mmCIF file of C-alpha atoms in Angstrom:
data_model
loop_
_atom_site.group_PDB
_atom_site.id
_atom_site.type_symbol
_atom_site.label_atom_id
_atom_site.label_comp_id
_atom_site.label_asym_id
_atom_site.label_seq_id
_atom_site.Cartn_x
_atom_site.Cartn_y
_atom_site.Cartn_z
ATOM 1 C CA MET A 1 9.336 -72.827 -50.012
ATOM 2 C CA GLU A 2 7.837 -73.240 -46.575
ATOM 3 C CA VAL A 3 3.708 -73.921 -47.368
ATOM 4 C CA ASN A 4 0.190 -73.970 -45.240
ATOM 5 C CA LYS A 5 2.624 -73.010 -41.591
ATOM 6 C CA LEU A 6 -0.729 -73.320 -39.750
ATOM 7 C CA LYS A 7 0.072 -76.912 -40.697
ATOM 8 C CA ASN A 8 -3.474 -77.927 -42.030
ATOM 9 C CA ASN A 9 -4.593 -81.309 -43.128
ATOM 10 C CA ASN A 10 -6.660 -80.656 -46.219
ATOM 11 C CA LEU A 11 -4.528 -78.335 -48.986
ATOM 12 C CA SER A 12 -6.608 -81.457 -50.999
ATOM 13 C CA LYS A 13 -10.201 -80.300 -50.689
ATOM 14 C CA ASN A 14 -11.854 -76.986 -51.813
ATOM 15 C CA ILE A 15 -12.447 -74.786 -49.715
ATOM 16 C CA VAL A 16 -15.722 -74.303 -47.946
ATOM 17 C CA LEU A 17 -17.746 -71.304 -48.990
ATOM 18 C CA LYS A 18 -20.465 -70.684 -47.222
ATOM 19 C CA LYS A 19 -22.908 -67.145 -47.909
ATOM 20 C CA VAL A 20 -23.028 -63.826 -45.258
ATOM 21 C CA GLU A 21 -26.833 -64.042 -44.338
ATOM 22 C CA GLN A 22 -26.661 -60.588 -42.887
ATOM 23 C CA ASP A 23 -23.905 -57.059 -42.932
ATOM 24 C CA LYS A 24 -21.200 -56.949 -40.694
ATOM 25 C CA HIS A 25 -22.186 -60.346 -39.394
ATOM 26 C CA VAL A 26 -20.376 -65.026 -40.819
ATOM 27 C CA PRO A 27 -20.154 -67.564 -39.911
ATOM 28 C CA ASP A 28 -18.287 -68.497 -36.372
ATOM 29 C CA ASP A 29 -16.173 -71.101 -38.441
ATOM 30 C CA PHE A 30 -15.087 -67.700 -41.035
ATOM 31 C CA TYR A 31 -11.529 -67.957 -42.304
ATOM 32 C CA SER A 32 -9.298 -65.498 -39.904
ATOM 33 C CA THR A 33 -5.732 -64.423 -42.470
ATOM 34 C CA THR A 34 -2.530 -63.871 -41.383
ATOM 35 C CA ASN A 35 -0.188 -61.404 -42.879
ATOM 36 C CA TYR A 36 1.687 -64.022 -45.239
ATOM 37 C CA LYS A 37 0.514 -64.725 -48.704
ATOM 38 C CA THR A 38 -2.342 -67.036 -49.056
ATOM 39 C CA LEU A 39 -4.018 -69.280 -52.095
ATOM 40 C CA VAL A 40 -7.079 -70.841 -51.116
ATOM 41 C CA TYR A 41 -7.812 -73.455 -53.879
ATOM 42 C CA HIS A 42 -11.119 -73.083 -55.321
ATOM 43 C CA ASN A 43 -12.635 -75.321 -58.620
ATOM 44 C CA HIS A 44 -9.680 -77.369 -59.179
ATOM 45 C CA LYS A 45 -6.750 -74.745 -59.080
ATOM 46 C CA TRP A 46 -5.014 -72.491 -56.636
ATOM 47 C CA ILE A 47 -6.190 -69.201 -56.484
ATOM 48 C CA GLU A 48 -3.947 -66.025 -54.837
ATOM 49 C CA VAL A 49 -5.664 -64.278 -51.962
ATOM 50 C CA LYS A 50 -5.712 -60.925 -53.391
ATOM 51 C CA LYS A 51 -5.279 -57.588 -49.958
ATOM 52 C CA GLN A 52 -3.649 -59.555 -48.198
ATOM 53 C CA ARG A 53 -3.816 -58.533 -44.243
ATOM 54 C CA MET A 54 -4.170 -60.124 -41.573
ATOM 55 C CA ASP A 55 -7.878 -60.704 -39.551
ATOM 56 C CA ALA A 56 -9.447 -60.504 -42.112
ATOM 57 C CA LEU A 57 -12.246 -62.497 -44.313
ATOM 58 C CA ILE A 58 -11.823 -64.157 -47.487
ATOM 59 C CA VAL A 59 -14.386 -63.195 -49.943
ATOM 60 C CA ILE A 60 -14.794 -65.516 -53.255
ATOM 61 C CA ASP A 61 -16.577 -63.935 -56.490
ATOM 62 C CA GLU A 62 -16.241 -63.412 -59.747
ATOM 63 C CA ASN A 63 -13.192 -61.414 -59.476
ATOM 64 C CA GLY A 64 -10.843 -64.709 -57.561
ATOM 65 C CA ALA A 65 -9.910 -64.581 -53.327
ATOM 66 C CA SER A 66 -9.880 -61.507 -51.549
ATOM 67 C CA CYS A 67 -9.318 -60.228 -48.482
ATOM 68 C CA LYS A 68 -11.981 -58.516 -46.598
ATOM 69 C CA LYS A 69 -12.838 -56.895 -42.893
ATOM 70 C CA LEU A 70 -15.072 -57.393 -41.291
ATOM 71 C CA ARG A 71 -16.930 -54.207 -40.732
ATOM 72 C CA ASP A 72 -17.727 -55.021 -44.922
ATOM 73 C CA ILE A 73 -18.496 -58.331 -45.165
ATOM 74 C CA LYS A 74 -22.134 -57.501 -47.511
ATOM 75 C CA LYS A 75 -24.697 -59.745 -47.077
ATOM 76 C CA GLY A 76 -24.986 -62.374 -50.078
ATOM 77 C CA ASP A 77 -20.763 -62.922 -49.566
ATOM 78 C CA MET A 78 -19.452 -65.830 -50.516
ATOM 79 C CA ILE A 79 -16.495 -66.051 -47.787
ATOM 80 C CA VAL A 80 -14.555 -69.226 -46.889
ATOM 81 C CA CYS A 81 -14.599 -71.226 -43.974
ATOM 82 C CA GLY A 82 -12.686 -73.440 -41.879
ATOM 83 C CA ASP A 83 -9.578 -74.007 -42.686
ATOM 84 C CA SER A 84 -9.842 -76.476 -46.280
ATOM 85 C CA GLY A 85 -8.193 -75.990 -49.174
ATOM 86 C CA VAL A 86 -6.466 -73.288 -47.345
ATOM 87 C CA LYS A 87 -2.873 -73.096 -47.675
ATOM 88 C CA ILE A 88 -0.398 -69.744 -46.514
ATOM 89 C CA VAL A 89 3.185 -69.117 -47.993
ATOM 90 C CA ASN A 90 5.777 -66.962 -46.629
ATOM 91 C CA ASP A 91 8.435 -65.848 -48.374
ATOM 92 C CA ASN A 92 10.105 -64.149 -45.963
ATOM 93 C CA GLU A 93 11.938 -67.563 -44.602
ATOM 94 C CA ILE A 94 13.224 -68.400 -48.877
ATOM 95 C CA LYS A 95 14.368 -65.724 -49.324
ATOM 96 C CA VAL A 96 18.501 -66.840 -48.100
ATOM 97 C CA GLU A 97 20.393 -62.343 -49.206
ATOM 98 C CA ASN A 98 19.185 -60.487 -50.685
ATOM 99 C CA SER A 99 19.547 -56.803 -51.068
ATOM 100 C CA PHE A 100 17.207 -55.842 -48.416
ATOM 101 C CA ASN A 101 18.538 -58.792 -46.311
ATOM 102 C CA PHE A 102 18.774 -57.288 -43.009
ATOM 103 C CA MET A 103 15.112 -56.716 -43.127
ATOM 104 C CA ASN A 104 15.469 -59.860 -40.437
ATOM 105 C CA SER A 105 13.119 -59.126 -37.272
ATOM 106 C CA SER A 106 15.825 -58.780 -34.670
ATOM 107 C CA ILE A 107 15.926 -56.022 -32.326
ATOM 108 C CA SER A 108 18.682 -55.165 -30.295
ATOM 109 C CA SER A 109 20.204 -51.662 -29.302
ATOM 110 C CA GLU A 110 23.698 -53.418 -29.863
ATOM 111 C CA ARG A 111 22.846 -54.138 -33.595
ATOM 112 C CA LYS A 112 25.379 -52.068 -35.595
ATOM 113 C CA ASN A 113 22.664 -49.159 -36.454
ATOM 114 C CA ASN A 114 25.190 -48.010 -38.378
ATOM 115 C CA ILE A 115 25.111 -50.643 -41.010
ATOM 116 C CA LEU A 116 21.326 -51.347 -40.877
ATOM 117 C CA ILE A 117 21.640 -47.652 -41.498
ATOM 118 C CA LYS A 118 24.219 -47.678 -44.699
ATOM 119 C CA ASP A 119 21.583 -50.379 -46.280
ATOM 120 C CA LEU A 120 18.723 -48.599 -46.298
ATOM 121 C CA ALA A 121 20.360 -45.382 -47.915
ATOM 122 C CA SER A 122 21.611 -47.932 -50.293
ATOM 123 C CA GLU A 123 17.819 -49.509 -50.990
ATOM 124 C CA LEU A 124 16.763 -45.461 -52.038
ATOM 125 C CA PHE A 125 19.170 -44.165 -53.863
ATOM 126 C CA TYR A 126 19.974 -47.425 -56.209
ATOM 127 C CA ASN A 127 16.766 -48.901 -55.970
ATOM 128 C CA ASN A 128 14.312 -46.418 -56.151
ATOM 129 C CA LYS A 129 12.268 -48.219 -53.633
ATOM 130 C CA LYS A 130 8.516 -45.950 -52.877
ATOM 131 C CA LEU A 131 9.012 -45.490 -48.980
ATOM 132 C CA THR A 132 5.811 -44.768 -46.800
ATOM 133 C CA ILE A 133 6.616 -42.461 -43.468
ATOM 134 C CA VAL A 134 4.708 -43.894 -40.385
ATOM 135 C CA ALA A 135 5.637 -40.622 -38.306
ATOM 136 C CA GLY A 136 4.810 -39.164 -34.634
ATOM 137 C CA PRO A 137 5.744 -35.722 -33.163
ATOM 138 C CA VAL A 138 8.964 -37.072 -31.887
ATOM 139 C CA VAL A 139 10.414 -36.533 -34.790
ATOM 140 C CA VAL A 140 9.898 -33.365 -34.434
ATOM 141 C CA HIS A 141 10.575 -32.350 -30.868
ATOM 142 C CA THR A 142 13.854 -35.085 -31.997
ATOM 143 C CA GLY A 143 15.798 -32.049 -34.518
ATOM 144 C CA GLY A 144 14.543 -35.025 -37.074
ATOM 145 C CA ASP A 145 12.044 -32.197 -39.165
ATOM 146 C CA TYR A 146 15.033 -30.741 -40.970
ATOM 147 C CA TYR A 147 16.493 -34.267 -42.298
ATOM 148 C CA LEU A 148 12.667 -35.749 -42.831
ATOM 149 C CA SER A 149 11.723 -32.344 -45.051
ATOM 150 C CA GLU A 150 15.570 -33.354 -46.728
ATOM 151 C CA LEU A 151 14.729 -36.687 -47.634
ATOM 152 C CA ILE A 152 11.089 -35.275 -48.821
ATOM 153 C CA ARG A 153 12.899 -32.572 -50.370
ATOM 154 C CA GLN A 154 14.970 -35.562 -52.655
ATOM 155 C CA ASN A 155 11.494 -37.700 -53.336
ATOM 156 C CA TYR A 156 12.457 -39.743 -51.324
ATOM 157 C CA VAL A 157 8.841 -39.690 -49.019
ATOM 158 C CA SER A 158 6.604 -40.973 -51.586
ATOM 159 C CA SER A 159 4.065 -40.630 -49.125
ATOM 160 C CA LEU A 160 4.267 -40.090 -45.291
ATOM 161 C CA LEU A 161 1.416 -41.745 -42.726
ATOM 162 C CA ALA A 162 0.913 -39.368 -39.186
ATOM 163 C CA GLY A 163 -1.368 -37.893 -36.288
ATOM 164 C CA ASN A 164 -2.402 -34.775 -36.072
ATOM 165 C CA ALA A 165 0.509 -33.765 -33.305
ATOM 166 C CA LEU A 166 3.260 -34.356 -35.582
ATOM 167 C CA ALA A 167 1.333 -31.311 -38.593
ATOM 168 C CA VAL A 168 1.090 -29.245 -36.110
ATOM 169 C CA HIS A 169 4.671 -29.055 -33.854
ATOM 170 C CA ASP A 170 5.861 -29.383 -37.750
ATOM 171 C CA ILE A 171 3.980 -26.112 -37.883
ATOM 172 C CA GLU A 172 4.153 -24.388 -35.016
ATOM 173 C CA LYS A 173 8.009 -24.971 -34.563
ATOM 174 C CA ASN A 174 8.301 -23.634 -38.782
ATOM 175 C CA LEU A 175 6.081 -20.642 -37.284
ATOM 176 C CA PHE A 176 7.672 -19.514 -33.948
ATOM 177 C CA GLY A 177 10.333 -21.707 -33.551
ATOM 178 C CA THR A 178 9.598 -23.701 -30.852
ATOM 179 C CA SER A 179 8.280 -27.408 -30.595
ATOM 180 C CA LEU A 180 5.534 -27.434 -27.408
ATOM 181 C CA GLY A 181 6.826 -24.551 -25.952
ATOM 182 C CA VAL A 182 10.114 -24.947 -26.018
ATOM 183 C CA CYS A 183 12.929 -22.777 -28.472
ATOM 184 C CA ALA A 184 14.404 -25.076 -30.586
ATOM 185 C CA LYS A 185 17.602 -23.218 -30.403
ATOM 186 C CA SER A 186 18.584 -22.518 -26.791
ATOM 187 C CA GLY A 187 16.137 -26.328 -25.347
ATOM 188 C CA LYS A 188 15.040 -23.500 -22.455
ATOM 189 C CA VAL A 189 11.292 -23.427 -22.009
ATOM 190 C CA VAL A 190 9.959 -19.474 -23.549
ATOM 191 C CA ASN A 191 7.272 -17.158 -22.389
ATOM 192 C CA ASN A 192 3.339 -18.004 -22.653
ATOM 193 C CA GLY A 193 5.336 -20.960 -25.251
ATOM 194 C CA TYR A 194 2.656 -23.449 -23.961
ATOM 195 C CA ARG A 195 0.117 -21.734 -26.569
ATOM 196 C CA ASN A 196 2.285 -22.248 -29.678
ATOM 197 C CA HIS A 197 1.109 -25.273 -30.759
ATOM 198 C CA MET A 198 -2.824 -23.873 -30.543
ATOM 199 C CA ARG A 199 -1.844 -20.418 -32.058
ATOM 200 C CA ALA A 200 -0.547 -23.124 -34.496
ATOM 201 C CA ILE A 201 -3.592 -24.539 -35.551
ATOM 202 C CA ASN A 202 -5.315 -22.070 -35.793
ATOM 203 C CA GLN A 203 -2.636 -19.853 -38.197
ATOM 204 C CA VAL A 204 -4.170 -22.188 -40.613
ATOM 205 C CA MET A 205 -7.825 -23.295 -40.274
ATOM 206 C CA LYS A 206 -7.355 -19.478 -41.426
ATOM 207 C CA TYR A 207 -6.890 -20.670 -44.592
ATOM 208 C CA GLY A 208 -8.803 -23.640 -44.209
ATOM 209 C CA SER A 209 -6.159 -26.748 -45.273
ATOM 210 C CA ILE A 210 -2.025 -26.400 -44.210
ATOM 211 C CA LYS A 211 -1.973 -26.478 -48.213
ATOM 212 C CA GLU A 212 -3.916 -22.993 -49.062
ATOM 213 C CA THR A 213 -1.937 -22.296 -45.283
ATOM 214 C CA VAL A 214 1.968 -23.192 -47.886
ATOM 215 C CA LYS A 215 0.455 -21.483 -51.087
ATOM 216 C CA ALA A 216 -0.723 -17.390 -49.566
ATOM 217 C CA LYS A 217 3.813 -17.955 -48.069
ATOM 218 C CA ALA A 218 2.197 -18.287 -44.213
ATOM 219 C CA LEU A 219 4.134 -21.506 -44.009
ATOM 220 C CA HIS A 220 7.448 -21.726 -45.663
ATOM 221 C CA SER A 221 9.781 -24.179 -43.865
ATOM 222 C CA GLY A 222 9.024 -28.151 -42.257
ATOM 223 C CA ILE A 223 7.652 -31.039 -43.515
ATOM 224 C CA MET A 224 4.334 -30.225 -44.159
ATOM 225 C CA TYR A 225 6.124 -27.543 -46.222
ATOM 226 C CA GLU A 226 7.841 -30.295 -48.522
ATOM 227 C CA CYS A 227 5.069 -32.324 -48.682
ATOM 228 C CA VAL A 228 2.762 -29.109 -50.147
ATOM 229 C CA LYS A 229 6.276 -28.312 -52.404
ATOM 230 C CA ASN A 230 6.826 -31.882 -53.583
ATOM 231 C CA HIS A 231 3.633 -32.779 -54.352
ATOM 232 C CA THR A 232 4.030 -36.045 -51.627
ATOM 233 C CA PRO A 233 0.583 -37.562 -50.657
ATOM 234 C CA PHE A 234 0.590 -37.413 -46.955
ATOM 235 C CA VAL A 235 -2.175 -39.006 -44.555
ATOM 236 C CA LEU A 236 -4.034 -37.553 -40.698
ATOM 237 C CA ALA A 237 -4.977 -39.525 -38.684
ATOM 238 C CA GLY A 238 -7.070 -38.112 -35.914
ATOM 239 C CA SER A 239 -7.435 -39.578 -32.078
ATOM 240 C CA LEU A 240 -9.362 -38.594 -28.920
ATOM 241 C CA ARG A 241 -6.789 -36.250 -27.523
ATOM 242 C CA ASP A 242 -6.094 -34.410 -30.483
ATOM 243 C CA ASP A 243 -5.781 -30.396 -30.303
ATOM 244 C CA GLY A 244 -7.602 -28.770 -32.801
ATOM 245 C CA PRO A 245 -7.464 -30.793 -35.010
ATOM 246 C CA LEU A 246 -6.599 -29.551 -38.332
ATOM 247 C CA PRO A 247 -9.081 -29.178 -40.759
ATOM 248 C CA ASP A 248 -6.316 -31.912 -42.723
ATOM 249 C CA THR A 249 -6.862 -34.488 -40.262
ATOM 250 C CA ILE A 250 -9.261 -37.343 -40.286
ATOM 251 C CA THR A 251 -10.858 -37.403 -38.295
ATOM 252 C CA ASP A 252 -13.162 -40.670 -39.171
ATOM 253 C CA MET A 253 -11.575 -43.818 -37.815
ATOM 254 C CA ILE A 254 -12.197 -45.969 -39.905
ATOM 255 C CA GLU A 255 -12.126 -43.564 -43.336
ATOM 256 C CA ALA A 256 -8.487 -43.492 -41.604
ATOM 257 C CA GLN A 257 -8.050 -46.519 -42.111
ATOM 258 C CA GLU A 258 -8.592 -46.454 -44.873
ATOM 259 C CA ALA A 259 -6.823 -43.750 -46.640
ATOM 260 C CA TYR A 260 -3.127 -45.403 -44.573
ATOM 261 C CA ASN A 261 -4.433 -48.414 -46.784
ATOM 262 C CA LYS A 262 -4.354 -46.976 -49.503
ATOM 263 C CA TYR A 263 -0.760 -45.980 -49.300
ATOM 264 C CA LEU A 264 0.881 -48.257 -47.628
ATOM 265 C CA GLN A 265 0.227 -51.311 -49.964
ATOM 266 C CA SER A 266 1.599 -49.459 -52.828
ATOM 267 C CA SER A 267 4.933 -49.280 -50.049
ATOM 268 C CA ASP A 268 7.985 -51.026 -51.108
ATOM 269 C CA ILE A 269 8.840 -50.209 -47.331
ATOM 270 C CA VAL A 270 7.686 -48.875 -44.280
ATOM 271 C CA LEU A 271 9.535 -46.742 -41.977
ATOM 272 C CA VAL A 272 7.952 -46.595 -38.542
ATOM 273 C CA LEU A 273 10.236 -43.763 -36.295
ATOM 274 C CA GLY A 274 8.730 -42.562 -32.792
ATOM 275 C CA SER A 275 5.025 -44.131 -33.068
ATOM 276 C CA MET A 276 3.849 -47.328 -31.411
ATOM 277 C CA LEU A 277 -0.101 -46.045 -31.915
ATOM 278 C CA HIS A 278 0.195 -45.745 -35.463
ATOM 279 C CA GLY A 279 2.874 -48.009 -35.909
ATOM 280 C CA ILE A 280 0.848 -50.889 -34.668
ATOM 281 C CA ALA A 281 -1.794 -49.890 -36.470
ATOM 282 C CA SER A 282 0.849 -49.587 -39.709
ATOM 283 C CA GLY A 283 1.869 -53.226 -39.117
ATOM 284 C CA ASN A 284 -2.036 -54.605 -39.034
ATOM 285 C CA MET A 285 -2.349 -53.392 -42.519
ATOM 286 C CA LEU A 286 0.288 -55.194 -44.318
ATOM 287 C CA PRO A 287 1.384 -57.699 -45.666
ATOM 288 C CA ALA A 288 4.014 -60.117 -45.047
ATOM 289 C CA SER A 289 6.085 -59.214 -47.976
ATOM 290 C CA ILE A 290 5.861 -54.963 -47.246
ATOM 291 C CA LYS A 291 8.012 -55.011 -44.851
ATOM 292 C CA MET A 292 9.352 -52.563 -42.313
ATOM 293 C CA MET A 293 11.615 -50.899 -40.058
ATOM 294 C CA CYS A 294 10.780 -49.458 -36.725
ATOM 295 C CA VAL A 295 12.716 -46.548 -35.215
ATOM 296 C CA ASP A 296 12.592 -45.596 -31.124
ATOM 297 C CA ILE A 297 14.594 -44.952 -27.824
ATOM 298 C CA ASN A 298 12.135 -47.207 -25.914
ATOM 299 C CA SER A 299 13.121 -51.153 -26.900
ATOM 300 C CA ALA A 300 9.610 -52.671 -25.790
ATOM 301 C CA VAL A 301 7.781 -50.160 -28.243
ATOM 302 C CA VAL A 302 9.655 -52.013 -31.213
ATOM 303 C CA THR A 303 8.916 -54.989 -29.307
ATOM 304 C CA LYS A 304 4.907 -55.457 -29.198
ATOM 305 C CA LEU A 305 5.517 -54.291 -33.136
ATOM 306 C CA CYS A 306 7.071 -58.017 -34.147
ATOM 307 C CA ASP A 307 4.591 -59.535 -31.034
ATOM 308 C CA ARG A 308 1.532 -58.318 -32.986
ATOM 309 C CA GLY A 309 2.455 -60.278 -35.806
ATOM 310 C CA SER A 310 4.321 -57.859 -38.001
ATOM 311 C CA SER A 311 7.042 -60.403 -38.199
ATOM 312 C CA GLN A 312 9.329 -58.531 -41.158
ATOM 313 C CA THR A 313 9.794 -55.867 -38.314
ATOM 314 C CA THR A 314 13.251 -55.038 -38.525
ATOM 315 C CA GLY A 315 13.526 -53.127 -34.783
ATOM 316 C CA ILE A 316 15.863 -50.415 -34.192
ATOM 317 C CA VAL A 317 16.855 -49.110 -31.348
ATOM 318 C CA THR A 318 17.822 -45.049 -31.422
ATOM 319 C CA ASP A 319 16.509 -41.423 -30.628
ATOM 320 C CA VAL A 320 14.617 -40.846 -34.329
ATOM 321 C CA GLY A 321 16.647 -37.886 -34.604
ATOM 322 C CA LEU A 322 19.306 -39.686 -34.965
ATOM 323 C CA PHE A 323 18.004 -41.609 -37.091
ATOM 324 C CA LEU A 324 16.636 -39.031 -39.951
ATOM 325 C CA ASN A 325 20.183 -37.201 -39.633
ATOM 326 C CA LEU A 326 22.591 -40.847 -39.922
ATOM 327 C CA LEU A 327 19.965 -41.844 -43.570
ATOM 328 C CA VAL A 328 20.372 -37.949 -45.219
ATOM 329 C CA TYR A 329 23.936 -38.323 -44.517
ATOM 330 C CA GLU A 330 24.503 -41.402 -45.845
ATOM 331 C CA ILE A 331 22.498 -41.126 -48.391
ATOM 332 C CA GLU A 332 24.593 -38.103 -49.275
ATOM 333 C CA ASN A 333 27.880 -40.102 -48.848
ATOM 334 C CA LEU A 334 26.076 -42.035 -52.009
ATOM 335 C CA LYS A 335 25.639 -39.428 -54.420
ATOM 336 C CA ASN A 336 28.763 -37.915 -53.919
ATOM 337 C CA ASN A 337 30.326 -40.831 -54.323
ATOM 338 C CA LEU A 338 28.604 -42.098 -57.632
ATOM 339 C CA GLY A 339 27.358 -39.348 -58.910
ATOM 340 C CA THR A 340 23.095 -38.549 -59.110
ATOM 341 C CA ARG A 341 20.114 -41.137 -58.072
ATOM 342 C CA LEU A 342 18.470 -43.684 -60.446
ATOM 343 C CA ALA A 343 16.506 -41.586 -62.198
ATOM 344 C CA THR A 344 12.582 -42.920 -61.639
#
C-alpha cells in the first residue's frame, strides 16, 4: 500500500488545527485535499476523512474529519493547516487483479474497445454496479439516445447528469423527429427545423416540467421520458449559452454542483459521454475510489480529464452512439446466454 503520496515526513505528528476567523476565508497555510483517500492523525489516532474530493479543506469537528469547499467554510470552523499528520492512500495502486481491471486510466483510440465494453457490460449485468451517466447532447445527435433510453428502461442507470441541451434535443427529437433541425432518419436539414428545439422548450413550458409533460402524455419516448417513467433521478445543470432553459434546469451554479455531487458520491461507476465540461466538473467532485469512464470521439477531451487529476479515469476514443449501441448489445448477449440479471 502506498501511503504519504505527497512525501510528507511528518506522519508521526498530530495535525495542526487553526480556527477560521471569517466565513469563506482561511489561514494561508491551509491544507488542500486531493481526490485520494486521506487520513489525519488527531488525538493520538488516525481518522479517515469523509466526503473525499479534490480542492477542498479538511474540517475537524465532533463528527470527525471531512472535506469542505472553501465557500462552505464558516467562522469558528477548525481546519487542518500544513501537512503534518496527513496521510494519503491510493487504493487504486494496490488493487492488482479484480473484475474491473480495465479501469487503469489509459487512453488510446487503438485499444480493443470491445473488451472494455464487454467488461463494463459484465459489471452492470452481474454485479449491479450503480452507474451514473454524465452526458452531452452528442448522445442524441449520434443516435445514441435510443440505446441510452434502453439502459434506463432496463434499470442499469441509477442517475443521469447533463446540461440543458441534452434534454432539449432529446425532447425535440421525440416530438419533431429532428436533432438541431436535422431529420433523424434522413440526415437532411428540415425546412424551418432550426425552430424545433425552441418548440420543444415551449411545449415543456406549457406543462411546467418534464415530468408533467410526460404525465400529460405529450411526450411518449426518449431519454427524459424513460427517466420519468422509470423513476431514474436526473439533474440538468444550466450554462450561459442555454436556450430556454427548461423549467427543470438548475440555473444556480452552486445548487447545480450540490445536486451533481449528491448522485456522484453514491455511484460505483461514472460514465461520461461526450461532455468535456460536465465530465471534468464531475471528475473534480469524485474521490479516486469511484471509477470513471470517459467516451469521446476527440482524444483531447479524455486526455484533459485525466490531466486535471482524475487518475481513476479510463478513456475510450470512439463515437458515443456506437459505444452505447455496443454496450446494449453486450448486455443483451449476457442476458440471452446466462438468463436473468441478478436481483438488485
